[in-house]
mmCIF file of C-alpha atoms in Angstrom:
data_model
loop_
_atom_site.group_PDB
_atom_site.id
_atom_site.type_symbol
_atom_site.label_atom_id
_atom_site.label_comp_id
_atom_site.label_asym_id
_atom_site.label_seq_id
_atom_site.Cartn_x
_atom_site.Cartn_y
_atom_site.Cartn_z
ATOM 1 C CA MET A 1 38.912 19.461 -35.267
ATOM 2 C CA LYS A 2 37.470 17.267 -38.037
ATOM 3 C CA GLN A 3 37.128 14.384 -35.584
ATOM 4 C CA LEU A 4 35.260 16.580 -33.084
ATOM 5 C CA LEU A 5 32.954 17.804 -35.846
ATOM 6 C CA LEU A 6 32.264 14.224 -36.941
ATOM 7 C CA VAL A 7 31.437 13.176 -33.358
ATOM 8 C CA ALA A 8 29.049 16.125 -33.012
ATOM 9 C CA ILE A 9 27.309 15.284 -36.304
ATOM 10 C CA LEU A 10 26.940 11.637 -35.290
ATOM 11 C CA ALA A 11 25.507 12.633 -31.906
ATOM 12 C CA ILE A 12 22.969 14.946 -33.545
ATOM 13 C CA SER A 13 22.036 12.231 -36.031
ATOM 14 C CA PHE A 14 21.555 9.703 -33.210
ATOM 15 C CA VAL A 15 19.209 12.021 -31.317
ATOM 16 C CA ALA A 16 17.283 12.795 -34.499
ATOM 17 C CA CYS A 17 16.890 9.094 -35.221
ATOM 18 C CA GLN A 18 15.602 8.234 -31.771
ATOM 19 C CA GLN A 19 12.017 7.098 -32.054
ATOM 20 C CA LYS A 20 9.547 9.770 -30.978
ATOM 21 C CA THR A 21 6.394 7.674 -31.311
ATOM 22 C CA TYR A 22 5.183 4.234 -30.338
ATOM 23 C CA THR A 23 3.411 1.535 -32.284
ATOM 24 C CA ILE A 24 1.731 -1.174 -30.251
ATOM 25 C CA GLU A 25 0.611 -4.172 -32.260
ATOM 26 C CA GLY A 26 -1.371 -6.920 -30.575
ATOM 27 C CA THR A 27 -2.761 -10.320 -31.456
ATOM 28 C CA ILE A 28 -5.349 -12.204 -29.394
ATOM 29 C CA GLU A 29 -5.962 -15.827 -30.258
ATOM 30 C CA GLY A 30 -9.585 -16.944 -30.214
ATOM 31 C CA VAL A 31 -10.953 -13.400 -30.559
ATOM 32 C CA THR A 32 -12.176 -12.177 -33.939
ATOM 33 C CA GLU A 33 -13.545 -8.756 -33.049
ATOM 34 C CA GLY A 34 -14.061 -6.383 -30.141
ATOM 35 C CA GLN A 35 -12.558 -3.269 -28.613
ATOM 36 C CA ALA A 36 -9.196 -2.725 -26.937
ATOM 37 C CA VAL A 37 -8.774 0.217 -24.557
ATOM 38 C CA LEU A 38 -5.292 1.615 -23.886
ATOM 39 C CA GLN A 39 -4.732 3.250 -20.513
ATOM 40 C CA LYS A 40 -1.824 4.352 -18.361
ATOM 41 C CA LEU A 41 -1.488 4.440 -14.604
ATOM 42 C CA GLU A 42 -1.586 7.968 -13.203
ATOM 43 C CA ASN A 43 -1.103 8.105 -9.436
ATOM 44 C CA GLY A 44 -2.074 4.451 -9.284
ATOM 45 C CA ARG A 45 -5.303 4.919 -11.244
ATOM 46 C CA PRO A 46 -5.958 3.943 -14.887
ATOM 47 C CA ALA A 47 -6.393 6.929 -17.228
ATOM 48 C CA PRO A 48 -7.723 6.296 -20.789
ATOM 49 C CA ILE A 49 -5.420 7.114 -23.702
ATOM 50 C CA ASP A 50 -6.945 5.539 -26.807
ATOM 51 C CA THR A 51 -9.254 2.839 -28.143
ATOM 52 C CA ALA A 52 -8.782 0.461 -31.065
ATOM 53 C CA GLN A 53 -11.048 -2.004 -32.818
ATOM 54 C CA ILE A 54 -10.007 -5.642 -32.820
ATOM 55 C CA VAL A 55 -10.215 -6.994 -36.358
ATOM 56 C CA GLU A 56 -9.510 -10.681 -36.974
ATOM 57 C CA GLY A 57 -7.845 -10.867 -33.580
ATOM 58 C CA LYS A 58 -5.500 -7.926 -34.193
ATOM 59 C CA PHE A 59 -5.315 -4.347 -32.911
ATOM 60 C CA THR A 60 -2.912 -1.409 -33.235
ATOM 61 C CA PHE A 61 -2.222 1.708 -31.206
ATOM 62 C CA THR A 62 0.025 4.594 -32.237
ATOM 63 C CA GLY A 63 1.034 7.675 -30.298
ATOM 64 C CA SER A 64 3.878 9.200 -28.310
ATOM 65 C CA GLU A 65 4.966 9.033 -24.681
ATOM 66 C CA GLU A 66 7.259 11.533 -22.987
ATOM 67 C CA VAL A 67 7.977 9.357 -19.950
ATOM 68 C CA PRO A 68 8.233 5.532 -20.110
ATOM 69 C CA GLN A 69 5.686 4.105 -17.687
ATOM 70 C CA VAL A 70 3.149 1.357 -17.015
ATOM 71 C CA TYR A 71 0.437 0.927 -19.648
ATOM 72 C CA LEU A 72 -2.660 -1.259 -19.507
ATOM 73 C CA ILE A 73 -4.835 -2.720 -22.252
ATOM 74 C CA PHE A 74 -8.362 -3.819 -21.422
ATOM 75 C CA VAL A 75 -10.299 -5.946 -23.910
ATOM 76 C CA ASP A 76 -14.103 -5.672 -23.859
ATOM 77 C CA ASP A 77 -15.495 -6.963 -20.544
ATOM 78 C CA ASN A 78 -12.378 -8.895 -19.546
ATOM 79 C CA LYS A 79 -11.474 -7.621 -16.065
ATOM 80 C CA ALA A 80 -7.789 -8.590 -16.145
ATOM 81 C CA PRO A 81 -5.734 -6.219 -18.325
ATOM 82 C CA ILE A 82 -2.491 -6.666 -20.199
ATOM 83 C CA MET A 83 0.183 -4.772 -18.259
ATOM 84 C CA PHE A 84 3.388 -3.559 -19.916
ATOM 85 C CA PHE A 85 5.790 -0.621 -20.054
ATOM 86 C CA GLY A 86 4.832 1.936 -22.674
ATOM 87 C CA GLU A 87 7.489 4.014 -24.386
ATOM 88 C CA ASN A 88 8.352 5.340 -27.838
ATOM 89 C CA ALA A 89 9.200 2.060 -29.555
ATOM 90 C CA ASN A 90 7.655 -0.771 -31.549
ATOM 91 C CA ILE A 91 5.957 -3.058 -29.036
ATOM 92 C CA ASN A 92 4.444 -6.425 -29.912
ATOM 93 C CA ILE A 93 1.857 -8.195 -27.771
ATOM 94 C CA LYS A 94 0.644 -11.776 -28.183
ATOM 95 C CA VAL A 95 -2.216 -13.162 -26.094
ATOM 96 C CA ALA A 96 -2.647 -16.931 -26.323
ATOM 97 C CA ASP A 97 -5.699 -17.058 -24.037
ATOM 98 C CA ILE A 98 -8.168 -14.203 -23.481
ATOM 99 C CA ASN A 99 -8.755 -15.552 -19.950
ATOM 100 C CA LYS A 100 -5.039 -15.228 -19.124
ATOM 101 C CA MET A 101 -4.268 -11.688 -20.238
ATOM 102 C CA SER A 102 -1.613 -11.310 -17.551
ATOM 103 C CA GLU A 103 0.413 -14.024 -19.302
ATOM 104 C CA ALA A 104 0.646 -12.101 -22.590
ATOM 105 C CA GLU A 105 3.993 -12.227 -24.387
ATOM 106 C CA ILE A 106 5.362 -8.693 -24.760
ATOM 107 C CA THR A 107 8.471 -7.898 -26.796
ATOM 108 C CA GLY A 108 10.166 -4.922 -28.384
ATOM 109 C CA THR A 109 11.792 -3.076 -25.475
ATOM 110 C CA GLU A 110 14.375 -3.841 -22.810
ATOM 111 C CA ALA A 111 11.947 -2.880 -20.052
ATOM 112 C CA ASN A 112 9.266 -5.324 -21.157
ATOM 113 C CA GLU A 113 11.756 -8.122 -21.680
ATOM 114 C CA LEU A 114 13.220 -7.490 -18.210
ATOM 115 C CA MET A 115 9.718 -7.616 -16.725
ATOM 116 C CA ALA A 116 9.025 -10.868 -18.581
ATOM 117 C CA GLY A 117 12.201 -12.329 -17.102
ATOM 118 C CA PHE A 118 11.159 -11.228 -13.631
ATOM 119 C CA MET A 119 7.741 -12.872 -13.936
ATOM 120 C CA LYS A 120 9.269 -16.058 -15.316
ATOM 121 C CA GLU A 121 11.800 -16.360 -12.489
ATOM 122 C CA LEU A 122 9.478 -15.299 -9.645
ATOM 123 C CA PRO A 123 9.325 -18.418 -7.461
ATOM 124 C CA GLY A 124 6.115 -20.163 -6.504
ATOM 125 C CA ARG A 125 3.621 -18.316 -8.736
ATOM 126 C CA ALA A 126 1.765 -21.414 -9.920
ATOM 127 C CA ARG A 127 1.942 -23.072 -6.513
ATOM 128 C CA LEU A 128 0.410 -20.037 -4.783
ATOM 129 C CA GLU A 129 -2.545 -20.174 -7.166
ATOM 130 C CA GLU A 130 -2.996 -23.855 -6.301
ATOM 131 C CA LEU A 131 -2.783 -23.091 -2.587
ATOM 132 C CA GLN A 132 -5.414 -20.392 -2.899
ATOM 133 C CA ALA A 133 -7.817 -22.806 -4.613
ATOM 134 C CA ASP A 134 -7.077 -25.536 -2.054
ATOM 135 C CA PHE A 135 -7.598 -23.094 0.811
ATOM 136 C CA GLN A 136 -11.052 -22.184 -0.498
ATOM 137 C CA LYS A 137 -11.983 -25.877 -0.601
ATOM 138 C CA ALA A 138 -10.661 -26.459 2.924
ATOM 139 C CA MET A 139 -12.574 -23.433 4.190
ATOM 140 C CA MET A 140 -15.806 -24.701 2.621
ATOM 141 C CA ALA A 141 -15.211 -28.043 4.344
ATOM 142 C CA ASN A 142 -14.305 -26.283 7.616
ATOM 143 C CA ASP A 143 -11.052 -28.274 7.683
ATOM 144 C CA LYS A 144 -9.045 -26.070 10.056
ATOM 145 C CA ASP A 145 -5.983 -28.334 10.111
ATOM 146 C CA LYS A 146 -5.776 -28.258 6.321
ATOM 147 C CA MET A 147 -6.293 -24.500 6.292
ATOM 148 C CA GLY A 148 -3.454 -24.051 8.785
ATOM 149 C CA ALA A 149 -1.058 -26.209 6.771
ATOM 150 C CA LEU A 150 -1.917 -24.382 3.536
ATOM 151 C CA ARG A 151 -1.504 -20.998 5.204
ATOM 152 C CA THR A 152 1.932 -21.992 6.525
ATOM 153 C CA GLU A 153 3.101 -23.144 3.091
ATOM 154 C CA ALA A 154 1.724 -19.992 1.456
ATOM 155 C CA ASN A 155 3.502 -17.750 3.979
ATOM 156 C CA GLU A 156 6.796 -19.540 3.337
ATOM 157 C CA LEU A 157 6.389 -19.094 -0.421
ATOM 158 C CA MET A 158 5.519 -15.415 -0.023
ATOM 159 C CA GLU A 159 8.641 -14.859 2.074
ATOM 160 C CA GLU A 160 10.667 -16.511 -0.686
ATOM 161 C CA GLN A 161 8.996 -14.273 -3.262
ATOM 162 C CA LYS A 162 9.678 -11.201 -1.139
ATOM 163 C CA ALA A 163 13.390 -12.025 -0.957
ATOM 164 C CA PHE A 164 13.540 -12.557 -4.732
ATOM 165 C CA PHE A 165 11.553 -9.361 -5.313
ATOM 166 C CA LEU A 166 13.912 -7.213 -3.247
ATOM 167 C CA GLN A 167 17.057 -8.752 -4.732
ATOM 168 C CA PHE A 168 15.761 -8.178 -8.269
ATOM 169 C CA ILE A 169 15.122 -4.522 -7.451
ATOM 170 C CA LYS A 170 18.633 -4.055 -6.043
ATOM 171 C CA ASN A 171 20.187 -5.704 -9.097
ATOM 172 C CA ASN A 172 18.371 -3.485 -11.617
ATOM 173 C CA THR A 173 18.397 0.078 -10.306
ATOM 174 C CA GLY A 174 19.067 1.370 -13.828
ATOM 175 C CA SER A 175 15.643 0.255 -15.059
ATOM 176 C CA ILE A 176 12.189 1.780 -14.659
ATOM 177 C CA VAL A 177 10.942 -1.789 -14.167
ATOM 178 C CA SER A 178 12.868 -2.002 -10.923
ATOM 179 C CA ALA A 179 11.755 1.498 -9.886
ATOM 180 C CA TYR A 180 8.116 0.554 -10.493
ATOM 181 C CA LEU A 181 8.468 -2.675 -8.505
ATOM 182 C CA ALA A 182 10.237 -0.804 -5.711
ATOM 183 C CA ASN A 183 7.152 1.383 -5.344
ATOM 184 C CA GLN A 184 5.073 -1.757 -4.842
ATOM 185 C CA ALA A 185 7.515 -3.119 -2.245
ATOM 186 C CA ALA A 186 8.362 0.111 -0.391
ATOM 187 C CA ARG A 187 6.228 -0.764 2.642
ATOM 188 C CA ASP A 188 8.124 -4.022 3.140
ATOM 189 C CA MET A 189 11.556 -2.365 3.131
ATOM 190 C CA GLU A 190 13.650 -1.197 6.039
ATOM 191 C CA PHE A 191 14.271 2.553 6.124
ATOM 192 C CA ASP A 192 18.021 2.335 5.406
ATOM 193 C CA GLU A 193 17.398 -0.152 2.598
ATOM 194 C CA LEU A 194 14.831 2.127 0.954
ATOM 195 C CA LYS A 195 17.064 5.176 1.409
ATOM 196 C CA SER A 196 19.955 3.435 -0.348
ATOM 197 C CA LEU A 197 17.720 2.355 -3.233
ATOM 198 C CA VAL A 198 16.322 5.856 -3.697
ATOM 199 C CA ALA A 199 19.876 7.211 -4.001
ATOM 200 C CA ASP A 200 20.732 4.580 -6.635
ATOM 201 C CA PHE A 201 17.539 5.191 -8.607
ATOM 202 C CA GLU A 202 18.070 8.948 -8.481
ATOM 203 C CA ALA A 203 21.597 8.547 -9.843
ATOM 204 C CA ASN A 204 20.421 6.278 -12.668
ATOM 205 C CA LEU A 205 16.939 7.545 -13.534
ATOM 206 C CA GLY A 206 16.958 11.163 -12.359
ATOM 207 C CA ASP A 207 13.543 12.606 -11.563
ATOM 208 C CA HIS A 208 11.446 9.910 -13.234
ATOM 209 C CA MET A 209 7.969 9.762 -11.683
ATOM 210 C CA TYR A 210 8.660 6.378 -10.077
ATOM 211 C CA VAL A 211 11.761 7.799 -8.388
ATOM 212 C CA THR A 212 9.790 10.829 -7.197
ATOM 213 C CA ASN A 213 7.107 8.520 -5.788
ATOM 214 C CA LEU A 214 9.774 6.501 -3.982
ATOM 215 C CA LYS A 215 11.238 9.658 -2.467
ATOM 216 C CA GLU A 216 7.786 10.560 -1.161
ATOM 217 C CA SER A 217 7.477 7.056 0.322
ATOM 218 C CA LEU A 218 10.880 7.500 1.953
ATOM 219 C CA GLU A 219 9.803 10.818 3.477
ATOM 220 C CA ALA A 220 6.629 9.187 4.807
ATOM 221 C CA VAL A 221 8.637 6.341 6.357
ATOM 222 C CA GLU A 222 11.079 8.868 7.829
ATOM 223 C CA LYS A 223 8.214 10.800 9.435
ATOM 224 C CA ALA A 224 6.667 7.589 10.749
ATOM 225 C CA GLU A 225 10.000 6.504 12.248
ATOM 226 C CA ALA A 226 10.443 9.921 13.859
ATOM 227 C CA ALA A 227 6.905 9.776 15.259
ATOM 228 C CA LYS A 228 7.473 6.270 16.591
ATOM 229 C CA LYS A 229 10.643 7.360 18.355
ATOM 230 C CA ALA A 230 9.036 10.545 19.689
ATOM 231 C CA THR A 231 6.122 8.646 21.216
ATOM 232 C CA GLU A 232 7.897 5.642 22.706
ATOM 233 C CA VAL A 233 7.131 4.848 26.330
ATOM 234 C CA GLY A 234 9.589 6.908 28.365
ATOM 235 C CA ALA A 235 9.718 9.823 25.912
ATOM 236 C CA ILE A 236 8.371 13.286 26.671
ATOM 237 C CA ALA A 237 5.159 13.647 24.653
ATOM 238 C CA PRO A 238 5.451 16.235 21.847
ATOM 239 C CA ASP A 239 3.672 19.415 22.860
ATOM 240 C CA PHE A 240 0.954 20.876 20.656
ATOM 241 C CA THR A 241 -1.687 23.584 20.660
ATOM 242 C CA LEU A 242 -5.107 23.123 19.043
ATOM 243 C CA GLU A 243 -8.455 24.880 18.959
ATOM 244 C CA SER A 244 -10.883 23.703 21.607
ATOM 245 C CA ILE A 245 -14.600 23.096 21.223
ATOM 246 C CA ASN A 246 -15.356 26.605 22.535
ATOM 247 C CA GLY A 247 -12.846 28.272 20.202
ATOM 248 C CA ALA A 248 -10.012 28.825 22.678
ATOM 249 C CA ALA A 249 -6.520 27.422 22.135
ATOM 250 C CA ILE A 250 -5.377 24.622 24.443
ATOM 251 C CA SER A 251 -1.816 23.322 24.772
ATOM 252 C CA LEU A 252 -0.929 19.875 26.042
ATOM 253 C CA SER A 253 1.784 21.418 28.214
ATOM 254 C CA SER A 254 -0.863 23.446 30.083
ATOM 255 C CA LEU A 255 -2.046 20.183 31.683
ATOM 256 C CA LYS A 256 1.298 19.348 33.326
ATOM 257 C CA GLY A 257 0.995 18.400 36.962
ATOM 258 C CA LYS A 258 -1.705 15.817 36.232
ATOM 259 C CA TYR A 259 -1.794 12.343 34.763
ATOM 260 C CA VAL A 260 -3.205 12.984 31.284
ATOM 261 C CA LEU A 261 -4.787 10.639 28.757
ATOM 262 C CA VAL A 262 -4.358 12.003 25.217
ATOM 263 C CA ASP A 263 -7.165 10.335 23.286
ATOM 264 C CA PHE A 264 -7.273 10.468 19.461
ATOM 265 C CA TRP A 265 -10.771 9.732 18.174
ATOM 266 C CA ALA A 266 -13.515 10.854 15.736
ATOM 267 C CA SER A 267 -17.297 11.016 15.697
ATOM 268 C CA TRP A 268 -17.481 8.576 12.759
ATOM 269 C CA CYS A 269 -15.257 5.967 14.463
ATOM 270 C CA LYS A 270 -17.497 3.268 15.971
ATOM 271 C CA PRO A 271 -14.749 1.700 18.147
ATOM 272 C CA CYS A 272 -13.979 5.186 19.487
ATOM 273 C CA ARG A 273 -17.598 5.832 20.360
ATOM 274 C CA GLY A 274 -17.759 2.411 21.968
ATOM 275 C CA GLU A 275 -14.727 3.223 24.128
ATOM 276 C CA ASN A 276 -15.957 6.668 25.203
ATOM 277 C CA PRO A 277 -18.112 5.315 28.084
ATOM 278 C CA ASN A 278 -14.984 3.697 29.561
ATOM 279 C CA VAL A 279 -13.111 7.006 29.370
ATOM 280 C CA VAL A 280 -16.078 8.801 30.969
ATOM 281 C CA LYS A 281 -16.056 6.238 33.786
ATOM 282 C CA ALA A 282 -12.300 6.670 34.326
ATOM 283 C CA PHE A 283 -12.572 10.466 34.300
ATOM 284 C CA ASN A 284 -15.405 10.448 36.838
ATOM 285 C CA ALA A 285 -13.488 8.070 39.112
ATOM 286 C CA TYR A 286 -10.066 9.738 39.039
ATOM 287 C CA ALA A 287 -10.459 13.413 38.022
ATOM 288 C CA SER A 288 -10.484 14.462 41.672
ATOM 289 C CA LYS A 289 -7.242 12.542 42.243
ATOM 290 C CA GLY A 290 -5.180 14.300 39.572
ATOM 291 C CA PHE A 291 -6.311 12.658 36.319
ATOM 292 C CA ASP A 292 -7.362 14.546 33.181
ATOM 293 C CA VAL A 293 -8.192 13.771 29.563
ATOM 294 C CA LEU A 294 -7.420 15.686 26.374
ATOM 295 C CA SER A 295 -9.506 14.341 23.504
ATOM 296 C CA VAL A 296 -8.101 15.074 20.036
ATOM 297 C CA SER A 297 -10.746 14.699 17.342
ATOM 298 C CA LEU A 298 -9.759 13.892 13.762
ATOM 299 C CA ASP A 299 -13.152 15.029 12.484
ATOM 300 C CA ARG A 300 -13.314 17.348 9.497
ATOM 301 C CA ASP A 301 -16.966 18.120 10.168
ATOM 302 C CA SER A 302 -16.981 20.306 13.281
ATOM 303 C CA ALA A 303 -20.755 20.013 13.679
ATOM 304 C CA ALA A 304 -20.551 16.204 13.784
ATOM 305 C CA TRP A 305 -17.690 16.478 16.296
ATOM 306 C CA LYS A 306 -19.621 18.792 18.622
ATOM 307 C CA LYS A 307 -22.733 16.629 18.381
ATOM 308 C CA ALA A 308 -20.771 13.474 19.317
ATOM 309 C CA VAL A 309 -19.125 15.241 22.277
ATOM 310 C CA GLU A 310 -22.551 16.191 23.620
ATOM 311 C CA GLU A 311 -24.110 12.774 22.936
ATOM 312 C CA ASP A 312 -21.273 10.889 24.654
ATOM 313 C CA GLY A 313 -21.079 13.260 27.623
ATOM 314 C CA LEU A 314 -17.409 14.176 27.190
ATOM 315 C CA VAL A 315 -16.983 16.965 29.735
ATOM 316 C CA TRP A 316 -13.184 17.330 29.660
ATOM 317 C CA ASN A 317 -11.000 19.324 27.235
ATOM 318 C CA GLN A 318 -11.867 18.730 23.580
ATOM 319 C CA VAL A 319 -9.661 19.876 20.674
ATOM 320 C CA ILE A 320 -9.818 19.219 16.932
ATOM 321 C CA ASP A 321 -6.999 18.159 14.581
ATOM 322 C CA ALA A 322 -8.883 18.388 11.273
ATOM 323 C CA LYS A 323 -5.734 18.265 9.113
ATOM 324 C CA GLY A 324 -4.255 15.363 11.068
ATOM 325 C CA ASP A 325 -0.905 17.070 11.676
ATOM 326 C CA ILE A 326 -0.764 16.169 15.371
ATOM 327 C CA ALA A 327 -1.946 12.627 14.665
ATOM 328 C CA GLN A 328 0.952 12.304 12.227
ATOM 329 C CA THR A 329 3.386 13.652 14.830
ATOM 330 C CA TYR A 330 2.175 10.954 17.224
ATOM 331 C CA GLY A 331 2.377 8.220 14.579
ATOM 332 C CA VAL A 332 -1.348 7.476 14.735
ATOM 333 C CA GLN A 333 -2.128 4.676 12.277
ATOM 334 C CA GLY A 334 -5.669 3.996 13.478
ATOM 335 C CA ILE A 335 -8.137 5.168 16.093
ATOM 336 C CA PRO A 336 -8.898 5.012 18.940
ATOM 337 C CA PHE A 337 -5.280 5.720 19.866
ATOM 338 C CA THR A 338 -4.239 6.879 23.332
ATOM 339 C CA VAL A 339 -1.115 7.803 25.256
ATOM 340 C CA LEU A 340 -1.042 8.150 29.036
ATOM 341 C CA LEU A 341 1.306 10.808 30.435
ATOM 342 C CA ASP A 342 2.685 11.268 33.925
ATOM 343 C CA LYS A 343 2.723 14.614 35.721
ATOM 344 C CA GLU A 344 5.857 15.708 33.840
ATOM 345 C CA GLY A 345 4.448 14.899 30.418
ATOM 346 C CA LYS A 346 6.358 11.640 30.010
ATOM 347 C CA ILE A 347 4.629 8.799 28.152
ATOM 348 C CA ILE A 348 4.053 5.911 30.557
ATOM 349 C CA ALA A 349 1.607 3.775 28.551
ATOM 350 C CA LYS A 350 -0.087 3.546 25.157
ATOM 351 C CA ASN A 351 -3.480 2.316 23.991
ATOM 352 C CA LEU A 352 -4.915 1.427 27.392
ATOM 353 C CA ARG A 353 -8.624 0.719 27.077
ATOM 354 C CA GLY A 354 -11.458 -0.439 29.314
ATOM 355 C CA GLU A 355 -10.290 -2.361 32.369
ATOM 356 C CA ALA A 356 -6.625 -1.929 31.435
ATOM 357 C CA LEU A 357 -6.977 1.864 31.734
ATOM 358 C CA ASP A 358 -8.850 1.575 35.030
ATOM 359 C CA GLU A 359 -6.238 -0.795 36.481
ATOM 360 C CA LYS A 360 -3.361 1.499 35.489
ATOM 361 C CA LEU A 361 -5.029 4.576 36.964
ATOM 362 C CA ALA A 362 -5.840 2.677 40.165
ATOM 363 C CA GLU A 363 -2.179 1.703 40.427
ATOM 364 C CA LEU A 364 -1.060 5.314 39.953
ATOM 365 C CA LEU A 365 -3.689 7.235 41.909
ATOM 366 C CA ASN A 366 -5.165 5.001 44.638
#
């Protein structure tokens, strides 16, 4: 019983002694005075926290942080900030060159030391900077051979960095550093790879904001994969019902029995407006032979949509997907985006434009 009581007392003492505030002390060589602005990233955007005067090259911030996360310090008009992980601890920052803020030495926490190790070991950093400068020179000289060689070397280095990046993340799923980096790399990951990482991060870091963000990225990838599979050539196009330009509801399935072009567009999309004359031409040529069009506008301004329909002479069925739900179902990443369906609603082609659309319709209907 005494041993259990002692353990409980020690545990309470440990929690009580845990630091509940942070002190950030910084030194900038070559700067005597100025202003330092402390910010943190909220949803990817800097949000101000505090300001401090720089006196004889030194500044101090104090405060508290409930959730360890990325902090930034901007100094006067210098565009490049100091980036580090803020948490309730004593953090020391040393800047040797005001023009190289990103190379600041940051100590005092495991997260910042892990990040420093990552940056130190990341392959090819200096060489990529050299390649970028050399590429600019080659471009100014219009030396296409040199530009090609530099681009090839840069791509090889970036692939090497990507491999290192992903391996570092996998090796450190117990750290918010890795969770933060995973958010930056999520788009480059395979679905199963990202899913596995999210499970590991969730087990180690719980519902930390970076884990929550990753889960949202995973859900987005999952939806995109489902949309891609659902709209592959050979698949039956997902049915939908939307409001038409005259207020009535129109379903895609109501057009079965015809070859149908489902055309995602918007009044503000210049390439879409440029393609509309080709669709008008195709409709006029093949409507009598069993061809129809269902235009799905992504406009949020219904007046602009209706005006564009009239201006472009779009006489077929027009519906609006203002929230983009149907576009998401079809995996639309950019517009114009089209799918051509056979009489049974099966997808037989995607993104046919201009002559390619005319040739396909001629093959099917002539």
